[in-house]
N, C-alpha and C. Protein backbone atom coordinates (compact mmCIF):
# COMPACT_ATOMS: atom_id res chain seq x y z
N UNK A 1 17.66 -16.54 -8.47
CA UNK A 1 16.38 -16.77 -7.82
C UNK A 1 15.28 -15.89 -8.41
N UNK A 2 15.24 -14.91 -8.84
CA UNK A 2 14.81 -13.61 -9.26
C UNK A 2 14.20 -14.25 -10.61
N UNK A 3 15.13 -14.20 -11.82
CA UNK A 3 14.70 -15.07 -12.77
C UNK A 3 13.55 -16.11 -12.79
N UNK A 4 14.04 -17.19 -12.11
CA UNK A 4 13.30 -18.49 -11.98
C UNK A 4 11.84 -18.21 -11.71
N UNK A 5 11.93 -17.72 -10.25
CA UNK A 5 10.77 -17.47 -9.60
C UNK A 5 9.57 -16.12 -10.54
N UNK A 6 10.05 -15.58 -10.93
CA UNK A 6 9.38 -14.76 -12.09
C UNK A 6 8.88 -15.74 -13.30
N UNK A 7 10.29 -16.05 -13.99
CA UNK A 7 9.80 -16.83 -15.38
C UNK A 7 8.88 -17.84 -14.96
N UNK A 8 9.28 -19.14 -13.91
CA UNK A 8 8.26 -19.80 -13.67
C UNK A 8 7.75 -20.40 -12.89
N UNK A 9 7.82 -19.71 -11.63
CA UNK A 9 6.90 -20.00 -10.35
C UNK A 9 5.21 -18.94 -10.37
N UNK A 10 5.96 -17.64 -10.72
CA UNK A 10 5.22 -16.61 -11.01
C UNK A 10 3.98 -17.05 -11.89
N UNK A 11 4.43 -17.19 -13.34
CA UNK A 11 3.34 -17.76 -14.23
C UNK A 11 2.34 -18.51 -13.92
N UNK A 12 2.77 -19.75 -12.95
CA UNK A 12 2.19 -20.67 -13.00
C UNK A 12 1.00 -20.69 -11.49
N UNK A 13 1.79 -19.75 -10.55
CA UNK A 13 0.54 -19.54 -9.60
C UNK A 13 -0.57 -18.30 -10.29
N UNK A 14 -0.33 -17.87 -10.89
CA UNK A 14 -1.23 -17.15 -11.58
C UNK A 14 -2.46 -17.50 -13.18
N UNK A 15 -1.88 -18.77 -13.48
CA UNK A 15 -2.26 -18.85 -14.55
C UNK A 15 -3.28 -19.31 -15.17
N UNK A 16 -4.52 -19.21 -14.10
CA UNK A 16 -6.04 -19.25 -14.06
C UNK A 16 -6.83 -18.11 -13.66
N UNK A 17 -5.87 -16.75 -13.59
CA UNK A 17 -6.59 -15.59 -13.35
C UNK A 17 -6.02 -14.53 -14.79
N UNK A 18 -7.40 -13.84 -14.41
CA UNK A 18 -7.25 -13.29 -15.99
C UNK A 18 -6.55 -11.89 -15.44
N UNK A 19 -6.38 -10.50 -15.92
CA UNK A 19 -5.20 -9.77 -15.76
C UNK A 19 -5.90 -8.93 -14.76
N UNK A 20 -7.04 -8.44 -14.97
CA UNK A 20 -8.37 -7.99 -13.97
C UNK A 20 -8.48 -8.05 -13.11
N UNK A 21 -7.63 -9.43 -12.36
CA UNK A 21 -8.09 -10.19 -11.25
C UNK A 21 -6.50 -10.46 -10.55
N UNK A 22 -5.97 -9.94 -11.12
CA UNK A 22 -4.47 -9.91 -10.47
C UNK A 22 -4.04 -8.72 -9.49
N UNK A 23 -3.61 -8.37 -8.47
CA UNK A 23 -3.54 -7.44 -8.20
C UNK A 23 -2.67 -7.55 -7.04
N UNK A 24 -1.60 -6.28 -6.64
CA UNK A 24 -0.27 -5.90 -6.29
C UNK A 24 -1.12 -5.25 -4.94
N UNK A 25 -0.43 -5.07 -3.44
CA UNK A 25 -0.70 -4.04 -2.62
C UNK A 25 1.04 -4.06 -2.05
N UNK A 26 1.33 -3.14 -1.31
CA UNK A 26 2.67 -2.41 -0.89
C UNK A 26 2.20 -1.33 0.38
N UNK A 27 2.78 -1.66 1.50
CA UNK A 27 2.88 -0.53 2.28
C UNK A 27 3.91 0.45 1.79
N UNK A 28 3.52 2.09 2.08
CA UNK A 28 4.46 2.96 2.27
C UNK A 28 4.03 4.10 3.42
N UNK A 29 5.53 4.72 3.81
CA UNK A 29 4.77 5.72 5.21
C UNK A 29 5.20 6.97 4.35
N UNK A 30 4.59 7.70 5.43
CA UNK A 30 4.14 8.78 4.28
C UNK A 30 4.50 10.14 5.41
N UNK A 31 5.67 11.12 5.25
CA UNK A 31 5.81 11.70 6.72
C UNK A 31 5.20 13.27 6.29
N UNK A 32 4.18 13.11 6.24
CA UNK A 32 2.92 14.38 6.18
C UNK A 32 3.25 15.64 6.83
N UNK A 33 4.68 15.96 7.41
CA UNK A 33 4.69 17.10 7.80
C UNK A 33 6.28 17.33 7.20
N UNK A 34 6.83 16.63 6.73
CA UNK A 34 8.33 17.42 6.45
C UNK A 34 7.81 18.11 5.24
N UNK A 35 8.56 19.00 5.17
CA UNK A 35 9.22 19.96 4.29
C UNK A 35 9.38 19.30 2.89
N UNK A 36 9.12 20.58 1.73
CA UNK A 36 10.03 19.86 0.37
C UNK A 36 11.34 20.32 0.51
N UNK A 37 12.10 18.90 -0.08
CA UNK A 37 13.43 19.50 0.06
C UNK A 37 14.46 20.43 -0.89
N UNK A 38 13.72 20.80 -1.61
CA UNK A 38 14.26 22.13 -2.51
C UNK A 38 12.90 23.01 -2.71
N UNK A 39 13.37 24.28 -2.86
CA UNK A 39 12.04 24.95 -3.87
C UNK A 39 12.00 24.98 -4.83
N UNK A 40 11.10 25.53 -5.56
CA UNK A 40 10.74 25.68 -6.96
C UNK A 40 11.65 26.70 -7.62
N UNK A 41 11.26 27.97 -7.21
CA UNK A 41 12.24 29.09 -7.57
C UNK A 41 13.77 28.69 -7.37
N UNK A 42 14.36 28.00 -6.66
CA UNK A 42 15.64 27.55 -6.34
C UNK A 42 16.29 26.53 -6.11
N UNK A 43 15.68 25.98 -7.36
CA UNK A 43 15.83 24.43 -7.45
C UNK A 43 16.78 23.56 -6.93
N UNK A 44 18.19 24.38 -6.94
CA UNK A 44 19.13 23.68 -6.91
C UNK A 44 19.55 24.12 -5.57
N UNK A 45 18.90 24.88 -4.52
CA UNK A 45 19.28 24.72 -3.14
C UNK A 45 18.08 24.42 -2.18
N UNK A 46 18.60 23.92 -1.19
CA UNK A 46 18.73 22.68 -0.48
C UNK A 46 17.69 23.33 0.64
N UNK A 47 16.19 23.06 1.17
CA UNK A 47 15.43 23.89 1.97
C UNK A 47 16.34 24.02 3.83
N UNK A 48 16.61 24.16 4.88
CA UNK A 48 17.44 24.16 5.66
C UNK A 48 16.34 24.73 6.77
N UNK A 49 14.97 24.69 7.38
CA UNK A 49 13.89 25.17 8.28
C UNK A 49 14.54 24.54 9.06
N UNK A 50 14.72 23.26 9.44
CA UNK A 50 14.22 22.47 10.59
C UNK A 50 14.70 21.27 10.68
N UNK A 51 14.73 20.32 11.38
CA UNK A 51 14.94 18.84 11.78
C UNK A 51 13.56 18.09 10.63
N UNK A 52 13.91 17.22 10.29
CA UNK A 52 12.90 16.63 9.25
C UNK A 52 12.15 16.09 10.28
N UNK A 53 10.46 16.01 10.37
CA UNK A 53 9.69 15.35 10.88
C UNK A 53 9.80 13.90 11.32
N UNK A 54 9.19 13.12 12.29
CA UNK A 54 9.02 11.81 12.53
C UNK A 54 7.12 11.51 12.38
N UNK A 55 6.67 12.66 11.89
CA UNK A 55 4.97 12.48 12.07
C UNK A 55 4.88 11.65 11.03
N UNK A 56 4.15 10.25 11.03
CA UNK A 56 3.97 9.58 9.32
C UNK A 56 2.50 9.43 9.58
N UNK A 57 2.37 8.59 8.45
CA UNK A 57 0.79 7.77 8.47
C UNK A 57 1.72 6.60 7.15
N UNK A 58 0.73 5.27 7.56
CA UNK A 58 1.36 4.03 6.60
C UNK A 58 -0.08 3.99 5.95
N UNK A 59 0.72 3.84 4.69
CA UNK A 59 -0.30 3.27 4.57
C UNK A 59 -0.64 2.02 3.20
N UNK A 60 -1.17 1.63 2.52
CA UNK A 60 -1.59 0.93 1.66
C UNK A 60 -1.97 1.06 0.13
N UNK A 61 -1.04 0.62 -0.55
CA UNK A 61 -1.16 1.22 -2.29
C UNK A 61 -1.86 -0.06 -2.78
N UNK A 62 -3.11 -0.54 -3.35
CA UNK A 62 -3.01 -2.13 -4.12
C UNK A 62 -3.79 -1.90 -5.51
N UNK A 63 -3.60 -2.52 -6.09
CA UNK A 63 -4.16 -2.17 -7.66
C UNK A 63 -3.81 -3.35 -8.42
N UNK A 64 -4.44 -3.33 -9.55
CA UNK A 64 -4.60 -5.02 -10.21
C UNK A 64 -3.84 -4.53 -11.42
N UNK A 65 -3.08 -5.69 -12.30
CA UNK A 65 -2.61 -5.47 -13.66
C UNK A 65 -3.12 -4.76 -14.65
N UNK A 66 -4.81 -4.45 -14.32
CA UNK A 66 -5.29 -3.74 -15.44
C UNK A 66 -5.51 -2.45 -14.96
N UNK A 67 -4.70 -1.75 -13.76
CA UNK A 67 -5.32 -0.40 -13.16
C UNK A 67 -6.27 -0.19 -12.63
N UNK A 68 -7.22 -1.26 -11.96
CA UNK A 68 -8.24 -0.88 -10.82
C UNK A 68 -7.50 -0.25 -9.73
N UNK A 69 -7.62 0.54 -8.78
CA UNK A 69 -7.51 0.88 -7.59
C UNK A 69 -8.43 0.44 -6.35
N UNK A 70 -7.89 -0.17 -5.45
CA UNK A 70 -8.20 -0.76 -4.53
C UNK A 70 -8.36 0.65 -3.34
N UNK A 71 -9.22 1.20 -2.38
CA UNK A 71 -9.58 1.92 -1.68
C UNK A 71 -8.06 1.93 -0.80
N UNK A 72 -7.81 2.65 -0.34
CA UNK A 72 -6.97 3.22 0.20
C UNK A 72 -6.86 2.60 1.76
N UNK A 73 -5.82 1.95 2.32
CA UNK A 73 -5.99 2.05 3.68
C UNK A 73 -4.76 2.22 4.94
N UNK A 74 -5.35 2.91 5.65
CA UNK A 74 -4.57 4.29 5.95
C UNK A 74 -4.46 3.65 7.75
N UNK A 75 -3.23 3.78 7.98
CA UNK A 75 -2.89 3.82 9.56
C UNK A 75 -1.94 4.92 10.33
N UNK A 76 -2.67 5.61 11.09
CA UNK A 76 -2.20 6.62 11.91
C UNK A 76 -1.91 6.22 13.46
N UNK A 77 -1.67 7.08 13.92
CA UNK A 77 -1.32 7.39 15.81
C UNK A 77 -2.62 7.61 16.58
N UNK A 78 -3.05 8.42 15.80
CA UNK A 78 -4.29 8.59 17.09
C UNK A 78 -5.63 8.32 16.57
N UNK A 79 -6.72 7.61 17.56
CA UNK A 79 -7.73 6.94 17.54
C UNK A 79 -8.62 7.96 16.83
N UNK A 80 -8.84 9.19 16.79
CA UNK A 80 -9.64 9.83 16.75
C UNK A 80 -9.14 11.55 16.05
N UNK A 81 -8.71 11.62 15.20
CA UNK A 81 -7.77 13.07 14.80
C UNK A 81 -8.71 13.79 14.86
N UNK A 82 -8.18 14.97 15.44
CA UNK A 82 -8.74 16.37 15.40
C UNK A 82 -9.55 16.70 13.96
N UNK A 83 -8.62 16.57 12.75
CA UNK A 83 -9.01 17.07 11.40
C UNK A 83 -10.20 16.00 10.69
N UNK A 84 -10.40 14.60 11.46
CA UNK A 84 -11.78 13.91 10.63
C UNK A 84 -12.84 14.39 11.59
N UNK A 85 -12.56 16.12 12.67
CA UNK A 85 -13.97 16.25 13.45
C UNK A 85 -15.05 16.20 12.50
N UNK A 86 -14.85 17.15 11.65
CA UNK A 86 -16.48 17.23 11.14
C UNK A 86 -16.42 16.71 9.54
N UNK A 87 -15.98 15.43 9.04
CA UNK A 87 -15.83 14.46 7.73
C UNK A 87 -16.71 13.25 8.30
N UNK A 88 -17.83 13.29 7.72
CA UNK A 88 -19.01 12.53 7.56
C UNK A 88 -18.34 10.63 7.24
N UNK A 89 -17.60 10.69 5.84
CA UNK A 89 -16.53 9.51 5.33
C UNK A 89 -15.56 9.75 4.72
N UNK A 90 -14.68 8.76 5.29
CA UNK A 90 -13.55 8.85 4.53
C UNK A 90 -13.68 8.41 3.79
N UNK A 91 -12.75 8.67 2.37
CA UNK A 91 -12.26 8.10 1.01
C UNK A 91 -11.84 6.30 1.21
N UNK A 92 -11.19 6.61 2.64
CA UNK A 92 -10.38 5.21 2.98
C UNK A 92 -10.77 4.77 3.86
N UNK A 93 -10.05 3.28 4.32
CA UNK A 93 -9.92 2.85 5.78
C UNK A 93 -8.98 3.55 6.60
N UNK A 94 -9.61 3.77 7.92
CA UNK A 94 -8.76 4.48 8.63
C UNK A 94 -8.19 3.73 10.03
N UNK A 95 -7.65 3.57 10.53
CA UNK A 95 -7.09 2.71 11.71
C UNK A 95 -5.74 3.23 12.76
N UNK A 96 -5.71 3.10 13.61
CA UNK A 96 -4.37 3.44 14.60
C UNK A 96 -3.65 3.05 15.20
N UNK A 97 -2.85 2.90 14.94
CA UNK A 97 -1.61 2.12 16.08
C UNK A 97 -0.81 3.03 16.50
N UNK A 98 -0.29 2.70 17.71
CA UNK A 98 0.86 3.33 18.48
C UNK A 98 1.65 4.20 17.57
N UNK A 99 2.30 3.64 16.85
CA UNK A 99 3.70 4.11 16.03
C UNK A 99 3.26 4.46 14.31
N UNK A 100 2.01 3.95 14.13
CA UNK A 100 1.24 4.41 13.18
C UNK A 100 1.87 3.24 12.10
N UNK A 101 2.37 1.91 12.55
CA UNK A 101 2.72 1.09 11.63
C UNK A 101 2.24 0.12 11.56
N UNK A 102 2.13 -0.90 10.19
CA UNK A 102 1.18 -2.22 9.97
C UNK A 102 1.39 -3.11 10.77
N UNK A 103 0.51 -3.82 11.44
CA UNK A 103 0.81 -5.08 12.02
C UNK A 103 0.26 -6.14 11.71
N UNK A 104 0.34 -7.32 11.50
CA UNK A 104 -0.33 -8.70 11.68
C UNK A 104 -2.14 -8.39 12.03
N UNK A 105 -2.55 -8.14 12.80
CA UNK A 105 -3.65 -7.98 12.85
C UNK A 105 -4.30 -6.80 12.17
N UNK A 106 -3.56 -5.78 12.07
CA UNK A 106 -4.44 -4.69 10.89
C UNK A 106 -4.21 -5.19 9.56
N UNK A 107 -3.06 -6.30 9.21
CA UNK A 107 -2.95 -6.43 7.75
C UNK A 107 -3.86 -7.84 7.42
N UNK A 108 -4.43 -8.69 8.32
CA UNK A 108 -5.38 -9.51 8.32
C UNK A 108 -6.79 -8.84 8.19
N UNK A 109 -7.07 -7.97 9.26
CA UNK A 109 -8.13 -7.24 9.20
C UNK A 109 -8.34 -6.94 7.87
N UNK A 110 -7.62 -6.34 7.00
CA UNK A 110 -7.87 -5.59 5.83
C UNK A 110 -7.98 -6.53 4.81
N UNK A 111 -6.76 -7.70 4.97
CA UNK A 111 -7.26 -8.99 3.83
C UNK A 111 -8.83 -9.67 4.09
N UNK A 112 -8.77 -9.68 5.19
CA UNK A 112 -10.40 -10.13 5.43
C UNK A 112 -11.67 -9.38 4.62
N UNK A 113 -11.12 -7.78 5.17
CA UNK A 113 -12.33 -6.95 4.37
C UNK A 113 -12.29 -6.96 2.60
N UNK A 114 -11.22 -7.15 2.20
CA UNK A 114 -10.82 -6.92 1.09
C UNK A 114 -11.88 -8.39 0.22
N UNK A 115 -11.47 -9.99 0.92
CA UNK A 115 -12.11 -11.05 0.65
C UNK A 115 -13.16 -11.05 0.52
N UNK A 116 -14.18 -9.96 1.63
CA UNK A 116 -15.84 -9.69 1.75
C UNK A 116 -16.15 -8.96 0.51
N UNK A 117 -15.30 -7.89 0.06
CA UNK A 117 -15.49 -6.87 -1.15
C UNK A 117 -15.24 -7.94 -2.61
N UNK A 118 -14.49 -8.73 -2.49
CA UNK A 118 -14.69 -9.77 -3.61
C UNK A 118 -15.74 -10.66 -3.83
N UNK A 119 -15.77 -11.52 -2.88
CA UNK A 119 -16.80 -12.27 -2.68
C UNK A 119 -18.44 -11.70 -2.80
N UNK A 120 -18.53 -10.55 -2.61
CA UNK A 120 -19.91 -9.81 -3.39
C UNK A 120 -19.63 -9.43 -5.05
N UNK A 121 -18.44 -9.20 -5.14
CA UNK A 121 -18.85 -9.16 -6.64
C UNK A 121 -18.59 -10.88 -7.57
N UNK A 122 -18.50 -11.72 -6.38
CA UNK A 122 -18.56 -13.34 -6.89
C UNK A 122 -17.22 -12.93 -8.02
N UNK A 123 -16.37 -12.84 -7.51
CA UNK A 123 -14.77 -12.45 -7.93
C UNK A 123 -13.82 -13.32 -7.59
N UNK A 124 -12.50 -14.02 -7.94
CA UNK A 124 -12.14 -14.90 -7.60
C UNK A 124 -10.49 -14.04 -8.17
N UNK A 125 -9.35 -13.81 -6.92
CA UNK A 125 -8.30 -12.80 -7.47
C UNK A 125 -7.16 -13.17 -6.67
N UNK A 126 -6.07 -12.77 -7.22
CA UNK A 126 -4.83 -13.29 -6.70
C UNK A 126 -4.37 -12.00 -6.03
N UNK A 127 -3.68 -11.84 -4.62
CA UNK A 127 -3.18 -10.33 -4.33
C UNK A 127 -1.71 -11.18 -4.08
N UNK A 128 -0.90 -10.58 -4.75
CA UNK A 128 0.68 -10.49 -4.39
C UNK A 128 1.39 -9.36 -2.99
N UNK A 129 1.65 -9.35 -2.50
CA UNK A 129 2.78 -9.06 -1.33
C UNK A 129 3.78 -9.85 -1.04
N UNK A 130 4.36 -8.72 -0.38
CA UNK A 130 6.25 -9.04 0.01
C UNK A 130 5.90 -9.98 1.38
N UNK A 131 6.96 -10.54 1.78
CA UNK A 131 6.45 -11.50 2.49
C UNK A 131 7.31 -10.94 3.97
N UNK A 132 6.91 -10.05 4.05
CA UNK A 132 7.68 -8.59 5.21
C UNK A 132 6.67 -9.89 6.53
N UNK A 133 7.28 -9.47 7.85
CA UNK A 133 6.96 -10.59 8.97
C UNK A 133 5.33 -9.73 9.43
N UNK A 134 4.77 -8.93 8.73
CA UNK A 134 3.79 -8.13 9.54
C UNK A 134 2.50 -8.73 8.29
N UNK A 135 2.76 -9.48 7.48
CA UNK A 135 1.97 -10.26 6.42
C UNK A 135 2.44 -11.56 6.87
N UNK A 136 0.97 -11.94 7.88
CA UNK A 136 0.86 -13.51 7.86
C UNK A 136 -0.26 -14.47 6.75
N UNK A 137 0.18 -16.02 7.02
CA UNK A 137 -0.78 -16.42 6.13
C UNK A 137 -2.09 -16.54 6.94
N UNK A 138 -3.51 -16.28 6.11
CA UNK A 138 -4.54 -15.96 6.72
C UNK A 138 -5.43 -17.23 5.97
N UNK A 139 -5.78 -17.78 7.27
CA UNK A 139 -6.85 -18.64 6.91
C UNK A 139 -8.32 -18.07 6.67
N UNK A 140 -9.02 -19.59 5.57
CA UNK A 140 -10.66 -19.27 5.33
C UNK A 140 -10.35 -17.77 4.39
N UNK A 141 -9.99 -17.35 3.35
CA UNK A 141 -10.00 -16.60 2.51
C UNK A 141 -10.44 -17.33 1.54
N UNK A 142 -11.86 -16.96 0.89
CA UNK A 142 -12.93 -17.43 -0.10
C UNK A 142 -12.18 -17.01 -1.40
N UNK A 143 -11.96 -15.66 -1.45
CA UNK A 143 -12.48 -15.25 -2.91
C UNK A 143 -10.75 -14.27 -3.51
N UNK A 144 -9.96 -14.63 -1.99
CA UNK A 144 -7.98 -13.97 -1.96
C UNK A 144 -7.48 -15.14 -2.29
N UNK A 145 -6.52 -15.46 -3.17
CA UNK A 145 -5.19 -16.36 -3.00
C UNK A 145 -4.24 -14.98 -3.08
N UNK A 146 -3.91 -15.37 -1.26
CA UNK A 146 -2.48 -14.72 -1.20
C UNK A 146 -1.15 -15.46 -1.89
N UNK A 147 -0.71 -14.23 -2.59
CA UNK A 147 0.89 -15.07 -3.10
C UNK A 147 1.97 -14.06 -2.63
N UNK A 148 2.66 -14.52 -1.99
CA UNK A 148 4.04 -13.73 -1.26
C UNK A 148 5.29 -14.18 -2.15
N UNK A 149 5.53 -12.78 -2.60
CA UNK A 149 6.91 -12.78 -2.99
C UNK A 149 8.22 -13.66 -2.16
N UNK A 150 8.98 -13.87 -3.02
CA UNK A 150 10.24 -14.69 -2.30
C UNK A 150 10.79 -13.39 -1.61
N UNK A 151 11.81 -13.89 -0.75
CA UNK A 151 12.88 -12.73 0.39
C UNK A 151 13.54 -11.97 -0.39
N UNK A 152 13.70 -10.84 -0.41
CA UNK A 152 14.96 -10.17 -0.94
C UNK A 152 14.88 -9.95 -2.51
N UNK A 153 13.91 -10.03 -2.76
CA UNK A 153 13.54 -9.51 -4.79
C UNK A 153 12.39 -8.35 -4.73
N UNK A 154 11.21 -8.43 -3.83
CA UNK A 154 10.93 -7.55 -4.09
C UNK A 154 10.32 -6.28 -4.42
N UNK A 155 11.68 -5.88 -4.07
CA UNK A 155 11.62 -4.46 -5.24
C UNK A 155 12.11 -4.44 -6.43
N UNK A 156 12.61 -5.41 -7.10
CA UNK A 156 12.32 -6.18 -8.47
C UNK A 156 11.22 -6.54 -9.13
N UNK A 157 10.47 -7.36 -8.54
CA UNK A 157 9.70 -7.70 -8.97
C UNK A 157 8.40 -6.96 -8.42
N UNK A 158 7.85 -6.19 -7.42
CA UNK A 158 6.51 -6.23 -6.94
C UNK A 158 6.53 -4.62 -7.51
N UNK A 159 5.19 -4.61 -8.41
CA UNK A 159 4.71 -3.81 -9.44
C UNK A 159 4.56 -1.92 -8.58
N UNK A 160 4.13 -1.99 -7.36
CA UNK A 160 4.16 -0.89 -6.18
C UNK A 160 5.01 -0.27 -6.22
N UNK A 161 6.44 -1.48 -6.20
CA UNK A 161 7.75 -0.50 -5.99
C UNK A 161 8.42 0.13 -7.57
N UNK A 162 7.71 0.03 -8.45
CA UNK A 162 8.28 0.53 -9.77
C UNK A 162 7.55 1.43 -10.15
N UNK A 163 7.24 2.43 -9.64
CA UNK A 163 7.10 3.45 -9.42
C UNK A 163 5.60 4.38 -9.49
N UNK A 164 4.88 2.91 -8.77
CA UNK A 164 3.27 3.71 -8.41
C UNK A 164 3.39 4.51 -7.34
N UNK A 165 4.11 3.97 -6.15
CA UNK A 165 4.11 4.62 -4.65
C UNK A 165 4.63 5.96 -4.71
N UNK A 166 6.05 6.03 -5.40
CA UNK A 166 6.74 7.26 -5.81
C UNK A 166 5.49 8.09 -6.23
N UNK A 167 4.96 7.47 -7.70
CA UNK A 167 3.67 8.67 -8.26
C UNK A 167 2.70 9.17 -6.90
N UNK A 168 2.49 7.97 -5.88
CA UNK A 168 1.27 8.26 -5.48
C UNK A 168 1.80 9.88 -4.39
N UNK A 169 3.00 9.49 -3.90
CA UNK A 169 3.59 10.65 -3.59
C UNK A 169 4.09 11.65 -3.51
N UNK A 170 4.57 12.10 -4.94
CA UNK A 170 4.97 12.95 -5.92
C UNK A 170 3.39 13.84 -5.51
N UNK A 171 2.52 12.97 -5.81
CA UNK A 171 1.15 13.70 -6.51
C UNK A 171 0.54 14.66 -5.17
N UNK A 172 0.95 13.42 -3.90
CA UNK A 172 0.25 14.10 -3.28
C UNK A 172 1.26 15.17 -2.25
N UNK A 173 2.35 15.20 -2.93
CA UNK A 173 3.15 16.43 -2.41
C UNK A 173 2.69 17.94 -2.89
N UNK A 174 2.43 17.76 -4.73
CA UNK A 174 2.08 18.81 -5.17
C UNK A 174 0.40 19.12 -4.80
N UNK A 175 -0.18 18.26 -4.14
CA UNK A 175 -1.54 19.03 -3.59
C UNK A 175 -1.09 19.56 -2.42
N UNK A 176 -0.45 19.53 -1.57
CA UNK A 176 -0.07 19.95 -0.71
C UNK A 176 0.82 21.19 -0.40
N UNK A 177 1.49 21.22 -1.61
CA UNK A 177 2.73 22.01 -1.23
C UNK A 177 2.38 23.12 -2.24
N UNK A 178 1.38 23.33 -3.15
CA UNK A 178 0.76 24.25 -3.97
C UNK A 178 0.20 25.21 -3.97
């Protein structure tokens, strides 16, 4: 299935957009308070503080075949965090749910905004996602053709999971943990 749908289902829903105009998004959660799990000085043992955190934030990686980056969008727990008191704007979208995870209506919300941000630059682009049950199909999208990966490939195939998300986390461990 993997094959096929790559060699030529893939090609062929794509094959009126130029590479610019292609572009990957992927949730990942992100648990902002555990621990690294080794140190530096002692590489090879194992850090042992504490119970690993349950605090996350989810959030949103998307970027096109040619390396644009798509703005960041970010879902937390609480409506209002202590730490954006005095931050004028965020870098990203910011949003909250209960459990701090994507749903159907925040992942519409964001395809919607995303369609408005195309449609001003009179842009016409394909976004790929996994076809996870919290990505529905969204009507009246002008300037998005959503294309959903088949079940169970991927992390084969969807460009996020080969190893942007890892980087994006790697990176932002060492601002953190520095």
């Amino acid at each position: 299935m993997t094959t096929s749908w790559n060699e030529t289902t893939l090609p062929t829903l794509l094959l009126n957009y130029k590479l610019k105009n292609i572009f990957n998004a992927d949730e990942f959660g992100l648990f902002y308070q555990c621990l690294p799990n080794k140190t530096y000085h002692l590489s090879r043992e194992k850090c042992f503080m504490g119970k690993n955190s349950k605090v996350r934030l989810t959030g949103i990686a998307a970027g096109s075949a040619t390396g644009e980056k798509l703005p960041m969008f970010v879902i937390g727990k609480s409506k209002n965090p202590r730490c954006f008191k005095h931050i004028k704007q965020l870098p990203c979208t910011y949003k909250n749910q209960l459990k701090s995870w994507m749903t159907g209506d925040l992942f519409t919300e964001w395809v919607m905004k995303l369609d408005s941000f195309f449609r001003a630059q009179d842009r016409k682009v394909a976004l790929l996602v996994d076809n996870c049950s919290v990505h529905p199909h969204i009507e009246g999208l002008s300037n998005i053709n959503l294309i959903f990966f088949p079940p169970n490939i991927t992390s084969v195939l969807q460009p996020m999971d080969q190893g942007v998300i890892r980087s994006l986390k790697a990176h932002y461990r060492l601002c953190v943990c520095v």
